[in-house]
XYZ file of C-alpha atoms in Angstrom:
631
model
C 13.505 0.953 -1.194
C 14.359 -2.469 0.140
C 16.789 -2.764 3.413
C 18.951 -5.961 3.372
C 19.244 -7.314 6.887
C 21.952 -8.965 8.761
C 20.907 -11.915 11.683
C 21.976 -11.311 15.122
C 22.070 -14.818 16.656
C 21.149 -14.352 20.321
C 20.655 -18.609 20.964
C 22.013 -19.046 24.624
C 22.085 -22.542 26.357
C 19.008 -20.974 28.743
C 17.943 -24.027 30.556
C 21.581 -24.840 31.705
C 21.849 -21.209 32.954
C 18.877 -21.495 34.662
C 19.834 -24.189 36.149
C 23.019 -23.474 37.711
C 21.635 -19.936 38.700
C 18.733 -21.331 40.735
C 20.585 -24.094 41.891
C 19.767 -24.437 46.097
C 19.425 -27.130 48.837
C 16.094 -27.834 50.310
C 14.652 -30.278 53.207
C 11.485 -31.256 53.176
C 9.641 -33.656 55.208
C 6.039 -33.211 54.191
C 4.337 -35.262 51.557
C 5.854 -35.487 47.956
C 5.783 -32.301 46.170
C 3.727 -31.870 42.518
C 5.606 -28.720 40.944
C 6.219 -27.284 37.453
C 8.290 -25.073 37.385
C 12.678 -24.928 37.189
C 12.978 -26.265 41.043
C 11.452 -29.027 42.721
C 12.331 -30.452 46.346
C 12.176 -33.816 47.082
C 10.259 -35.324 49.970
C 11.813 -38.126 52.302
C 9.793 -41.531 52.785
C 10.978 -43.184 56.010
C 10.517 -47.071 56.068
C 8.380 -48.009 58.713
C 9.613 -50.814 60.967
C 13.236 -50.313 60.750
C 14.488 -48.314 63.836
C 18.451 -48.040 61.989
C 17.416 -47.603 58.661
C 19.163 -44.572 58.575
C 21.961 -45.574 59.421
C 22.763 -47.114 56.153
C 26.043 -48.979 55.105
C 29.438 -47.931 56.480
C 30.215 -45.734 53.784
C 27.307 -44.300 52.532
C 26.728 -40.868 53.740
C 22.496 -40.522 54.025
C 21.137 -37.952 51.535
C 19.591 -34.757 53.976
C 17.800 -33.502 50.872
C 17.112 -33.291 47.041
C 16.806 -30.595 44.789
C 15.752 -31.262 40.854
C 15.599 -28.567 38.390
C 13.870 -28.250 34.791
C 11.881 -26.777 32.344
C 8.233 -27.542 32.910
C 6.808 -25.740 29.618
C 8.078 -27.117 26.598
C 7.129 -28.024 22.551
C 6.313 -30.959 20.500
C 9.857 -32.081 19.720
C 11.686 -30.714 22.438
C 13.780 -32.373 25.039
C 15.019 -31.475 28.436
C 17.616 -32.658 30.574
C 16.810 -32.719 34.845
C 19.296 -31.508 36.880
C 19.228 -32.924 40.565
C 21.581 -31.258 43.643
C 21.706 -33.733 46.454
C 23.014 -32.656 50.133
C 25.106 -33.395 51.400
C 27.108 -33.196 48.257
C 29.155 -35.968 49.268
C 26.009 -38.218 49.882
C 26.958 -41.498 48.146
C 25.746 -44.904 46.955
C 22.583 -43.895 45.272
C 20.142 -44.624 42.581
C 17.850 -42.787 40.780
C 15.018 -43.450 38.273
C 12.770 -41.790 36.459
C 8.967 -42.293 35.587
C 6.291 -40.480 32.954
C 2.899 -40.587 33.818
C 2.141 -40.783 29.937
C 4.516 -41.564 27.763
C 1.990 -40.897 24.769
C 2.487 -36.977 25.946
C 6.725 -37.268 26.887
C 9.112 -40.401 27.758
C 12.462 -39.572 29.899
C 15.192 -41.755 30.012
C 17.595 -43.331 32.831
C 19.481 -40.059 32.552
C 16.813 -37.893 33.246
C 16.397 -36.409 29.852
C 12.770 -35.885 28.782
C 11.633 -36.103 25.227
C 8.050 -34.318 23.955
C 5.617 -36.356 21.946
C 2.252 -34.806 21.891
C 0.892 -31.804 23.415
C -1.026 -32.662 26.985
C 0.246 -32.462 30.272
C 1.953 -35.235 32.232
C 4.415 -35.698 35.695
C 7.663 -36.902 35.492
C 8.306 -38.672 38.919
C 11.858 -39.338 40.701
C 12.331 -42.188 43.398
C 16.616 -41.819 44.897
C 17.637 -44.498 46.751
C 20.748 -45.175 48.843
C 22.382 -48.502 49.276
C 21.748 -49.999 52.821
C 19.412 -47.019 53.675
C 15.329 -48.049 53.915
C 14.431 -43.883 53.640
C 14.191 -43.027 50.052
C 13.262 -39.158 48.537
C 10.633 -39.121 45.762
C 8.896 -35.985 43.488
C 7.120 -35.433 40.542
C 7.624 -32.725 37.992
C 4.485 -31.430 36.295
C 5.173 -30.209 32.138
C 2.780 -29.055 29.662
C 3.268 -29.709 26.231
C 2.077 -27.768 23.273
C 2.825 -26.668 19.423
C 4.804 -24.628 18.562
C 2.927 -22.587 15.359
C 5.531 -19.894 15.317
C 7.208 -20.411 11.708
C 10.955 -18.853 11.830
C 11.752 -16.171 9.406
C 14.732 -16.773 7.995
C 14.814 -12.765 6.895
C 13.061 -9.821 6.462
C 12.838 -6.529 3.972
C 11.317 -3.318 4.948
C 9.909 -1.323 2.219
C 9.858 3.182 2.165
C 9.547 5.388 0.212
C 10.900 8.626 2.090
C 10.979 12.076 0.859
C 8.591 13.128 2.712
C 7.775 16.465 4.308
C 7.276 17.828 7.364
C 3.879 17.313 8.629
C 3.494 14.532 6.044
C 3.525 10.658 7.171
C 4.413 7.298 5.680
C 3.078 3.715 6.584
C 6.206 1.439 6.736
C 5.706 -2.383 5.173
C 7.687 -5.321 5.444
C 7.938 -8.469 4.313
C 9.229 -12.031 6.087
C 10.903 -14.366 4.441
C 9.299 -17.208 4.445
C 6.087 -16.088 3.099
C 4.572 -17.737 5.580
C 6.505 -16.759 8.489
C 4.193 -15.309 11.639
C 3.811 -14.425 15.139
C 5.883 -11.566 14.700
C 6.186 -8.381 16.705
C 8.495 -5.451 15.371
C 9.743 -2.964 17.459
C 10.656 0.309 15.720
C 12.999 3.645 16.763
C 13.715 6.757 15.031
C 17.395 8.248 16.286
C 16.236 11.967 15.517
C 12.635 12.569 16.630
C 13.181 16.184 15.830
C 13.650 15.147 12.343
C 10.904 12.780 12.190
C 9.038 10.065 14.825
C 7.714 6.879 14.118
C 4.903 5.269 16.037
C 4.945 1.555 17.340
C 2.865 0.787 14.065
C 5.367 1.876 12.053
C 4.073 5.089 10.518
C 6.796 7.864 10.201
C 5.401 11.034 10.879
C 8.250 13.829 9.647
C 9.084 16.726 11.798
C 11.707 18.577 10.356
C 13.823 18.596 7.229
C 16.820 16.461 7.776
C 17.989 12.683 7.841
C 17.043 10.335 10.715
C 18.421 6.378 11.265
C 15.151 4.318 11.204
C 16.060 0.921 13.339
C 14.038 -1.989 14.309
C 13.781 -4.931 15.904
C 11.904 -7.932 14.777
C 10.990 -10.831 17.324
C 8.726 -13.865 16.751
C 6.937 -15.597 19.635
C 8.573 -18.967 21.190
C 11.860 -17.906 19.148
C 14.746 -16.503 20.726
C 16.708 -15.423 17.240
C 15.829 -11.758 16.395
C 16.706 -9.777 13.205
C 17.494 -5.884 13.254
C 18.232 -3.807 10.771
C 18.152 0.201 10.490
C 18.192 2.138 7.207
C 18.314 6.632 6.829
C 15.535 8.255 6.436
C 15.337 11.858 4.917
C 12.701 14.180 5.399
C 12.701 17.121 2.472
C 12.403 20.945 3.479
C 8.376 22.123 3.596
C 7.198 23.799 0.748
C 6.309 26.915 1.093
C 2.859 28.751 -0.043
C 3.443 31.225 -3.044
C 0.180 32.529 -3.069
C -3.178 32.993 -1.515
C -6.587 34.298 -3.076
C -9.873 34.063 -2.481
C -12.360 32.987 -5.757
C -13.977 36.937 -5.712
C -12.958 40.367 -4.329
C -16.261 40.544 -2.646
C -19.258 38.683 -1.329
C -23.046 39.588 0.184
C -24.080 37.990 3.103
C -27.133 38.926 5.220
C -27.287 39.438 8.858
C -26.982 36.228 11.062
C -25.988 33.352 8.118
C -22.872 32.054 9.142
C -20.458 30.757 6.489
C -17.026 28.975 5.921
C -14.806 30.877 3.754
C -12.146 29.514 1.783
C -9.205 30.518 0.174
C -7.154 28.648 -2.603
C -3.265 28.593 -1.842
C -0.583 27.604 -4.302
C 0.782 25.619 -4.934
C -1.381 22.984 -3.733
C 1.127 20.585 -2.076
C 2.057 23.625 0.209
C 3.180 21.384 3.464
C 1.646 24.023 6.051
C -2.073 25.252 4.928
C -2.707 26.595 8.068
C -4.356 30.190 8.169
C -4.451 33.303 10.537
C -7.711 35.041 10.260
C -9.117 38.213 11.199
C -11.621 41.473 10.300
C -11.149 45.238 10.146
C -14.758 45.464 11.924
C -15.755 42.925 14.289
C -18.986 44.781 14.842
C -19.954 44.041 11.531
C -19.253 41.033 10.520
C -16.795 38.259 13.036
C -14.329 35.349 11.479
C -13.515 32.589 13.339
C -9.739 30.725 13.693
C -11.163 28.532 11.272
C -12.617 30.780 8.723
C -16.274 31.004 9.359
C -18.368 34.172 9.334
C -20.198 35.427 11.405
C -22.063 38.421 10.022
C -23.624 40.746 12.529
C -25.233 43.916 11.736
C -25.499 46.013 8.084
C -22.145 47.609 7.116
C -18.872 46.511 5.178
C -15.817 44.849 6.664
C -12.510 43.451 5.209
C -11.777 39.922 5.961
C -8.056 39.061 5.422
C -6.170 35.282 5.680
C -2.617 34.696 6.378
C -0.440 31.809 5.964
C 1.741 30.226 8.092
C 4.836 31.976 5.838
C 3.050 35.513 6.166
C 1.439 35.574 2.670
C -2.079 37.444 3.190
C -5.628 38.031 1.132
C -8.576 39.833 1.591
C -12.246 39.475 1.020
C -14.394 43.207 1.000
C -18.023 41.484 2.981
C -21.018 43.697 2.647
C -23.475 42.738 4.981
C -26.708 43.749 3.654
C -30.742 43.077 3.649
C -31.909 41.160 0.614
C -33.324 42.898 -2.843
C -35.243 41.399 -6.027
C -33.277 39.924 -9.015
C -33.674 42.219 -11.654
C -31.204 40.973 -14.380
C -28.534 37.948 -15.087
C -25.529 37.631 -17.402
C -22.261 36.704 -17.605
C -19.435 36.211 -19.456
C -16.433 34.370 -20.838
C -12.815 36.155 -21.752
C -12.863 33.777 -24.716
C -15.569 31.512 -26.274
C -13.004 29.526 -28.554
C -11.638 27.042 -26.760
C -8.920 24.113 -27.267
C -10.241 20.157 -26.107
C -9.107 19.779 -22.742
C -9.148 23.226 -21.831
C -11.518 24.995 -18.962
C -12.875 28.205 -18.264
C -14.638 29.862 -14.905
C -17.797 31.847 -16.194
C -18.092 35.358 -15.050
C -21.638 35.886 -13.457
C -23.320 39.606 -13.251
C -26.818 39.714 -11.263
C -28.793 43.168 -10.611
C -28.426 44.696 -8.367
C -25.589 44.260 -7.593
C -25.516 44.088 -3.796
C -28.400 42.268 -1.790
C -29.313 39.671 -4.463
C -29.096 36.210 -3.133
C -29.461 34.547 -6.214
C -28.869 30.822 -6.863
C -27.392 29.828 -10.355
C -27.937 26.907 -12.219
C -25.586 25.927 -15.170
C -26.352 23.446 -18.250
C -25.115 22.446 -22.037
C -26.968 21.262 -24.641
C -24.226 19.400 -25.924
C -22.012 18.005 -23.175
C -20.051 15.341 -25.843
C -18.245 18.931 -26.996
C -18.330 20.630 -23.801
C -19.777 20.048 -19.999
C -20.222 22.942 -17.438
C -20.664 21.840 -13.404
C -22.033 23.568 -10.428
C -19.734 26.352 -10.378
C -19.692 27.860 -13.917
C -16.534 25.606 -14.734
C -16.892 24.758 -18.502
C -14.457 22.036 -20.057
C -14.090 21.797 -23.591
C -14.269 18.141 -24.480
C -13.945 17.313 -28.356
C -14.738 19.826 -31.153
C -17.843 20.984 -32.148
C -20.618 23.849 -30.992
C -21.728 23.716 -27.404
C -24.234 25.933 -26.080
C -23.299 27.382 -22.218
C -26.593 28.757 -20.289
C -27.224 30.104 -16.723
C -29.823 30.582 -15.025
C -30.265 32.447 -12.142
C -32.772 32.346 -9.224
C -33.412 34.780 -6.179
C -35.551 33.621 -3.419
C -38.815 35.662 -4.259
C -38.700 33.257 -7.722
C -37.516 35.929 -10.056
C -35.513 34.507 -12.708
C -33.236 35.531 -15.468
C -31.209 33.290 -18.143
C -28.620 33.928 -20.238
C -26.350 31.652 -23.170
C -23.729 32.028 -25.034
C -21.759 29.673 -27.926
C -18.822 28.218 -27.707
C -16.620 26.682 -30.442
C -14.721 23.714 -29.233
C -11.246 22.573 -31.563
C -8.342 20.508 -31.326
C -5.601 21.492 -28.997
C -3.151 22.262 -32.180
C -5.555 22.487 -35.261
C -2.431 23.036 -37.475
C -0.886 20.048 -36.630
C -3.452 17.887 -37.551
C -1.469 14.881 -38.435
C -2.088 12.519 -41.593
C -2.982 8.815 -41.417
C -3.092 5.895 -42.995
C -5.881 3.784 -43.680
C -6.342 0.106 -44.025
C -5.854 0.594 -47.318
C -2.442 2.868 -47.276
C -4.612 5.689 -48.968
C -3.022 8.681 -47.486
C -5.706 11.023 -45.888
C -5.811 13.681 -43.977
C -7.441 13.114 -40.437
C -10.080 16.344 -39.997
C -11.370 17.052 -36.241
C -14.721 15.766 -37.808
C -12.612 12.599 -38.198
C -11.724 11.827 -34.745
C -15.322 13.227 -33.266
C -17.189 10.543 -35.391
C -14.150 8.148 -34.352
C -15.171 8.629 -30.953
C -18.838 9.082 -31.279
C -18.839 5.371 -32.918
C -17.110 4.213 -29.280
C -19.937 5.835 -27.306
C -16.640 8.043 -24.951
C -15.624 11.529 -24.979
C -12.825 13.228 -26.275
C -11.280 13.479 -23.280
C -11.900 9.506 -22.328
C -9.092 8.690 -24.319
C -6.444 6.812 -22.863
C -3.177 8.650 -22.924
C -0.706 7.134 -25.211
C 3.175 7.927 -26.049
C 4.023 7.149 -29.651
C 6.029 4.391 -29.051
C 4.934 1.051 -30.999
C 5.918 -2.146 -32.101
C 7.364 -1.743 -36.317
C 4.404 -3.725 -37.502
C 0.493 -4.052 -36.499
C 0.942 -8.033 -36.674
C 2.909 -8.218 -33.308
C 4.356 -11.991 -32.846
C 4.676 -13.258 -29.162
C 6.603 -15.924 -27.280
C 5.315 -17.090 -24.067
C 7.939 -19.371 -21.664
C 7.321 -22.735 -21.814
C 8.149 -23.037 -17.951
C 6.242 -20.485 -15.803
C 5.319 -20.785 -12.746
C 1.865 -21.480 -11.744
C 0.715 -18.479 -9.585
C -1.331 -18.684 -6.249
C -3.978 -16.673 -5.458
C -5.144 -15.713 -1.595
C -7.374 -18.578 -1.495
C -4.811 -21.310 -2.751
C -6.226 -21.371 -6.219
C -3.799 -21.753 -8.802
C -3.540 -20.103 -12.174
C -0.944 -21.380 -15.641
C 0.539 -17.696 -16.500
C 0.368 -19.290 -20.359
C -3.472 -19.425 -19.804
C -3.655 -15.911 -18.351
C -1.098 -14.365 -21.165
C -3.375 -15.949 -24.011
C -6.699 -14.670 -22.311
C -5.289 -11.291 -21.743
C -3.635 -11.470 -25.646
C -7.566 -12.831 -27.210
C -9.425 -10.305 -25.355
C -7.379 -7.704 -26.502
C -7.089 -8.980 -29.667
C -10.850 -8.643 -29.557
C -11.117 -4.855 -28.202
C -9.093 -3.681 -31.210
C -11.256 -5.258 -33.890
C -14.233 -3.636 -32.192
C -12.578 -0.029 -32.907
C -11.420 -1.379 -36.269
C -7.345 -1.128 -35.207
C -5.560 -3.716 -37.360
C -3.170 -4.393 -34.183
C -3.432 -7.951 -33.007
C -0.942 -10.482 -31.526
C -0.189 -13.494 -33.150
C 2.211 -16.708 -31.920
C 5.252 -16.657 -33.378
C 6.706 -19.477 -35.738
C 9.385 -20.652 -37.588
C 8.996 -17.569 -40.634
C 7.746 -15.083 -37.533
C 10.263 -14.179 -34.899
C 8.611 -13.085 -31.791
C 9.167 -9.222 -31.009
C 7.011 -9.920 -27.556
C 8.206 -12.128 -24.925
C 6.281 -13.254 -21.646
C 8.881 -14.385 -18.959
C 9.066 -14.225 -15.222
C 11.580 -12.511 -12.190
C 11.903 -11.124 -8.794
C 12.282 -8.125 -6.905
C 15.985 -8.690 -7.962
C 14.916 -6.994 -11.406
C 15.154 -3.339 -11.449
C 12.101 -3.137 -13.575
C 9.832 -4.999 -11.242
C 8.730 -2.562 -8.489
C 5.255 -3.930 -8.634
C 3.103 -6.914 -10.127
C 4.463 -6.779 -13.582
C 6.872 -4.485 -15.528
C 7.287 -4.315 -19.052
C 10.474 -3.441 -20.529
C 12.281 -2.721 -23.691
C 16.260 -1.733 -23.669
C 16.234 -0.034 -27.347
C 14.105 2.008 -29.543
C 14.151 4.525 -31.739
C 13.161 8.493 -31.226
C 13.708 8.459 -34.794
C 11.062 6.029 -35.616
C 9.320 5.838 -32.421
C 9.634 1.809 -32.897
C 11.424 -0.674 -30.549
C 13.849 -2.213 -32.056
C 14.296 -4.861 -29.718
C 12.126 -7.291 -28.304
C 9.810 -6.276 -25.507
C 9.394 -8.101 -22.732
C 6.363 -8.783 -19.951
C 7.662 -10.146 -16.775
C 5.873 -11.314 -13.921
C 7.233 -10.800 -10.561
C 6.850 -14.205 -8.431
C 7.807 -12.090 -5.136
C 4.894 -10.039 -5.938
C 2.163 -11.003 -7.981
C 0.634 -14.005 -4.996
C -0.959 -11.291 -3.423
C -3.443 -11.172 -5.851
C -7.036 -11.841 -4.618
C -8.291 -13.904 -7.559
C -8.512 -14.580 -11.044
C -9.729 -11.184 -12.280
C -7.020 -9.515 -10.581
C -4.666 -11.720 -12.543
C -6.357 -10.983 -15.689
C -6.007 -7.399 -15.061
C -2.717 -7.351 -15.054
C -1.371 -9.401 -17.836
C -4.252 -7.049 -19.724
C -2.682 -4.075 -17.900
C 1.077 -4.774 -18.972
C 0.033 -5.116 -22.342
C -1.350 -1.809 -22.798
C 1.718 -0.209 -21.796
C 3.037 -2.514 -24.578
C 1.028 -0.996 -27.010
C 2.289 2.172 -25.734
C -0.266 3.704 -23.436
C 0.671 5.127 -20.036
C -2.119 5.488 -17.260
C -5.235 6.747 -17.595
C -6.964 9.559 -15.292
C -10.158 7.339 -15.521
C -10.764 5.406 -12.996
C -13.106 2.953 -15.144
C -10.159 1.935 -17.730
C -8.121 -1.045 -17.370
C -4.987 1.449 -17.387
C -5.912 3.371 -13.841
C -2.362 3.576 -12.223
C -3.450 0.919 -9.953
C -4.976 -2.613 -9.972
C -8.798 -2.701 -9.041
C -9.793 -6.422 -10.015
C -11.496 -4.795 -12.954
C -10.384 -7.356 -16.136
C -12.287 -5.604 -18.474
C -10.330 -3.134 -21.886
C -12.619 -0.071 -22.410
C -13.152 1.970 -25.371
C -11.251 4.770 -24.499
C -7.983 1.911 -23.736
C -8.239 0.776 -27.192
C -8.791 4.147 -28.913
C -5.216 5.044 -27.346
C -3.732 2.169 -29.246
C -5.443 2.885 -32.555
C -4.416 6.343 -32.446
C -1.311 5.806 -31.256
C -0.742 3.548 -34.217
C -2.819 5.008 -36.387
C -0.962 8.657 -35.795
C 2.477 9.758 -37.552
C 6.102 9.349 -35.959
C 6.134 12.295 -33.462
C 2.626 12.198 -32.070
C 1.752 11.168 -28.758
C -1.764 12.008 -26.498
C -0.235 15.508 -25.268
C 0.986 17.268 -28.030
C -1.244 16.375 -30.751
C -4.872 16.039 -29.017
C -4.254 17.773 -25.392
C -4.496 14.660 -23.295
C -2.128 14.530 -20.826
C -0.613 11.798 -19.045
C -3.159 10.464 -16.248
């Protein structure tokens, strides 16, 4: 979300206030004074030799003092006008003129009015004289001159997301305009802290469901114009836990080996985790407010945890002294499984209680199916994958066991048919797509999701604008977006014929019209919320073609943030996957992770997405035909 912001102009005429406001009437007779500051009093000079100087012609009226005030601390560029307050004020028949001590640094004129050159430091001094009067009053004014580097914003936008929950917080951005706007300082205020607070960094931390008025201030340093703005701010209701369990009814611990329990609660985005525990026999085993046990002496206790919303589970702990492994086993409730599906293995030592066996888990085929630390086996592309564990006790007794497992795809019935380079219709078998993704060196699972959407024909023509802005990097390097669009365009164009996809781009012509367009926008466009957004206003669910052009657009509000080429790369690269019809990958590795990573390289799991995706019948997208969800 983007606040628009209205300017309150707070200019005042300061130095004329200040003048008037400290305006006062001072003698002195000791030597001239050296001041900066807004007041200076001026020092008399009697003429020696002249016993009725003073007494002047016979209608001046002799000056009894001089005050001067002005602005001693000022910029390159600025001026400032001295104000003087003689006494009596009907003291008459006088001069006065002003001096700089270095003009290079600030001049002032016969009026008084100083203008800055240079930054340095230099006096400005005053000499008034009467007519007929010998005495004369004299001062200097000391300034300092510097540059100003404070660049005025001439607006601001604050960016949040909000929605959040209680207990959850949010980092507030902003951004000046201009770009290179600085030496600001933003003040922020929240008008319901029971709803949620924000600290002076601007992080909101939410309290309680409701809607709060965010406000802020926005200064710069050496300005006097501020900007405010405020926006609402809603903080959602907490979701509650709707369950709680622990992984196993029961656990063996000996005497004096603490452990931390844990518990899983659902769902997992539960806003208050926090847990009450306690045990039916502290004697026998203790829990702390944290959840670690503390088992004391042989016997059986029940451990139970409570949430915050009063949801409870319980944990049966037999304390016990330690016995030989005699046996291992375990099982699955199903050894068929679907790609992309998991299963927790069901371990059995003997006996029973007392064994303190560690297990070790392996496949001997992890392309088709992998199996981690904690008996978790994921199927991963059809085939045969054999599951063993191994179990250890500490006296080095141990027992194995394995089992099979047949690995298919998620919805062997709706296999779908394909069409070769050659338009022979064939049926694609699961063997097909395992020695389709064998070739690429991935597994099954690798593959980047992809929706079904595509351009009508594997030729796709492109237009890029003639007149794109260059784009600057964080170093001041510049970068043509035509170079970057025909980079991204050949190295894709280069992924696919690896994989043997017959989708490449091509520049359009006078016989080709181009179906993709490369232009440029703002944060004016609905579509560009980030770097880049790609967009197409029709297709057809009939089809699953666009039927109009799509377009790649770079935002020129966004994209200079970039740190350097290969983050560039990336995301012309990036956009044109989601051209191609993929969405974001769960892989952190492929060039469509959800977020840029400076990483400008297409993997083989990005273009397998495209050459299934237009390789695959009307209809069949990533999820429903080969269990890969969106990432």
């Amino acid at each position: 979300m983007t606040e628009d912001l209205q300017m309150k102009n707070v200019r005042s005429k300061l130095f004329l206030l200040l003048a008037f406001l400290s305006m006062c009437v001072g003698v002195s007779f000791q030597n001239s004074n050296h001041v900066q500051g807004t007041e200076s009093h001026g020092s008399l000079v009697s003429a020696q030799g002249y016993a009725s100087s003073n007494m002047g012609a016979a209608d001046t009226v002799p000056i009894t003092g001089v005050s001067v005030h002005y602005n001693g601390t000022l910029f390159v560029g600025d001026t400032n006008q001295i104000i003087y307050t003689l006494s009596p004020t009907n003291a008459n028949n006088f001069q006065i003129t002003w001096t700089s001590s270095d003009e290079n640094v600030l001049t002032v004129d016969e009026n008084g009015l100083v203008t800055t050159h240079s930054p340095g430091q230099a006096t400005v001094s005053y000499k008034v004289t009467q007519a007929g009067v010998s005495n004369y009053w004299t001062g200097e004014l000391l300034y300092s001159v510097s540059v100003n580097d404070t660049v005025p914003m001439t607006g601001i936008n604050v960016h949040y997301q909000g929605n959040i929950r209680p207990g959850e917080q949010e980092q507030l951005t902003y951004k000046l305009t201009p770009a290179d706007a600085n030496n600001e300082t933003i003040t922020w205020q929240s008008s319901n802290t029971e709803v949620a607070t924000i600290y002076a960094n601007g992080v909101v931390h939410a309290m309680n469901a409701g809607t709060t008025t965010i406000s802020y201030v926005a200064r710069q340093k050496n300005e006097v114009n501020y900007w405010t703005g405020h926006f609402d701010y809603t903080v959602l209701p907490a979701i509650e836990p709707t369950s709680i369990s622990f992984s196993q009814s029961q656990v063996d611990v000996q005497p004096g080996t603490n452990q931390k329990l844990a518990v899983q609660i659902m769902p997992e985005n539960a806003t208050d985790l926090s847990l009450t525990w306690s045990s039916s026999n502290d004697g026998v085993a203790s829990i702390s407010s944290d959840g670690e046990l503390t088992p004391i002496s042989l016997g059986t206790t029940t451990i139970t945890a409570i949430t915050a919303n009063g949801l409870s589970a319980t944990l049966l702990v037999n304390v016990v002294n330690e016995q030989s492994l005699t046996d291992f086993t375990f099982t699955s409730d199903d050894y068929d499984m679907a790609a992309g599906q998991t299963k927790v293995m069901q371990a059995q030592v003997t006996p029973l209680h007392g064994t303190f066996a560690s297990i070790t888990w392996a496949s001997d085929n992890s392309f088709v199916a992998t199996v981690d630390s904690s008996g978790l086996v994921r199927a991963q592309a059809p085939g045969i994958a054999k599951i063993t564990g191994t179990a250890t006790d500490t006296f080095g007794n141990q027992f194995s066991d394995t089992h099979e497992f047949t690995v298919m795809l998620a919805d062997v019935g709706s296999l779908p048919i394909a069409v070769n380079q050659a338009d022979v219709v064939s049926v694609l078998t699961s063997d097909d797509i395992k020695t389709l993704l064998s070739a690429g060196g991935i597994n099954y699972a690798d593959v980047c999701p992809f929706t079904g959407f595509r351009f009508a024909s594997n030729t796709i023509y492109y237009s890029i604008d003639s007149n794109l802005t260059d784009l600057v990097v964080q170093d001041g390097t510049s970068y043509a977006q035509q170079d970057l669009a025909i980079a991204a365009i050949a190295s894709w164009n280069e992924a696919l014929k690896n994989v043997g996809s017959t989708v490449q781009f091509v520049p359009a012509d006078e016989d080709n019209a181009a179906t993709l367009f490369f232009e440029e926008g703002d944060n004016t466009n609905p579509i560009l919320v980030g770097h880049m957004g790609v967009t197409s206003d029709k297709f057809s669910y009939d089809t699953m073609l666009y039927i109009e052009p799509v377009i790649i657009r770079t935002n020129l509000d966004e994209i200079g943030t970039q740190a350097g080429y290969d983050n560039l790369l990336e995301l012309f690269q990036h956009e044109l996957g989601h051209a191609l019809g993929l969405i974001h990958s769960s892989n952190v590795d492929d060039l469509m992770w959800y977020q840029d990573h400076g990483q400008s390289g297409i993997t083989v799991g990005d273009t397998i997405g495209v050459l299934l995706n237009y390789t695959l019948p009307v209809g069949c997208n990533s999820d429903n035909t080969l269990g890969i969800a969106k990432g």
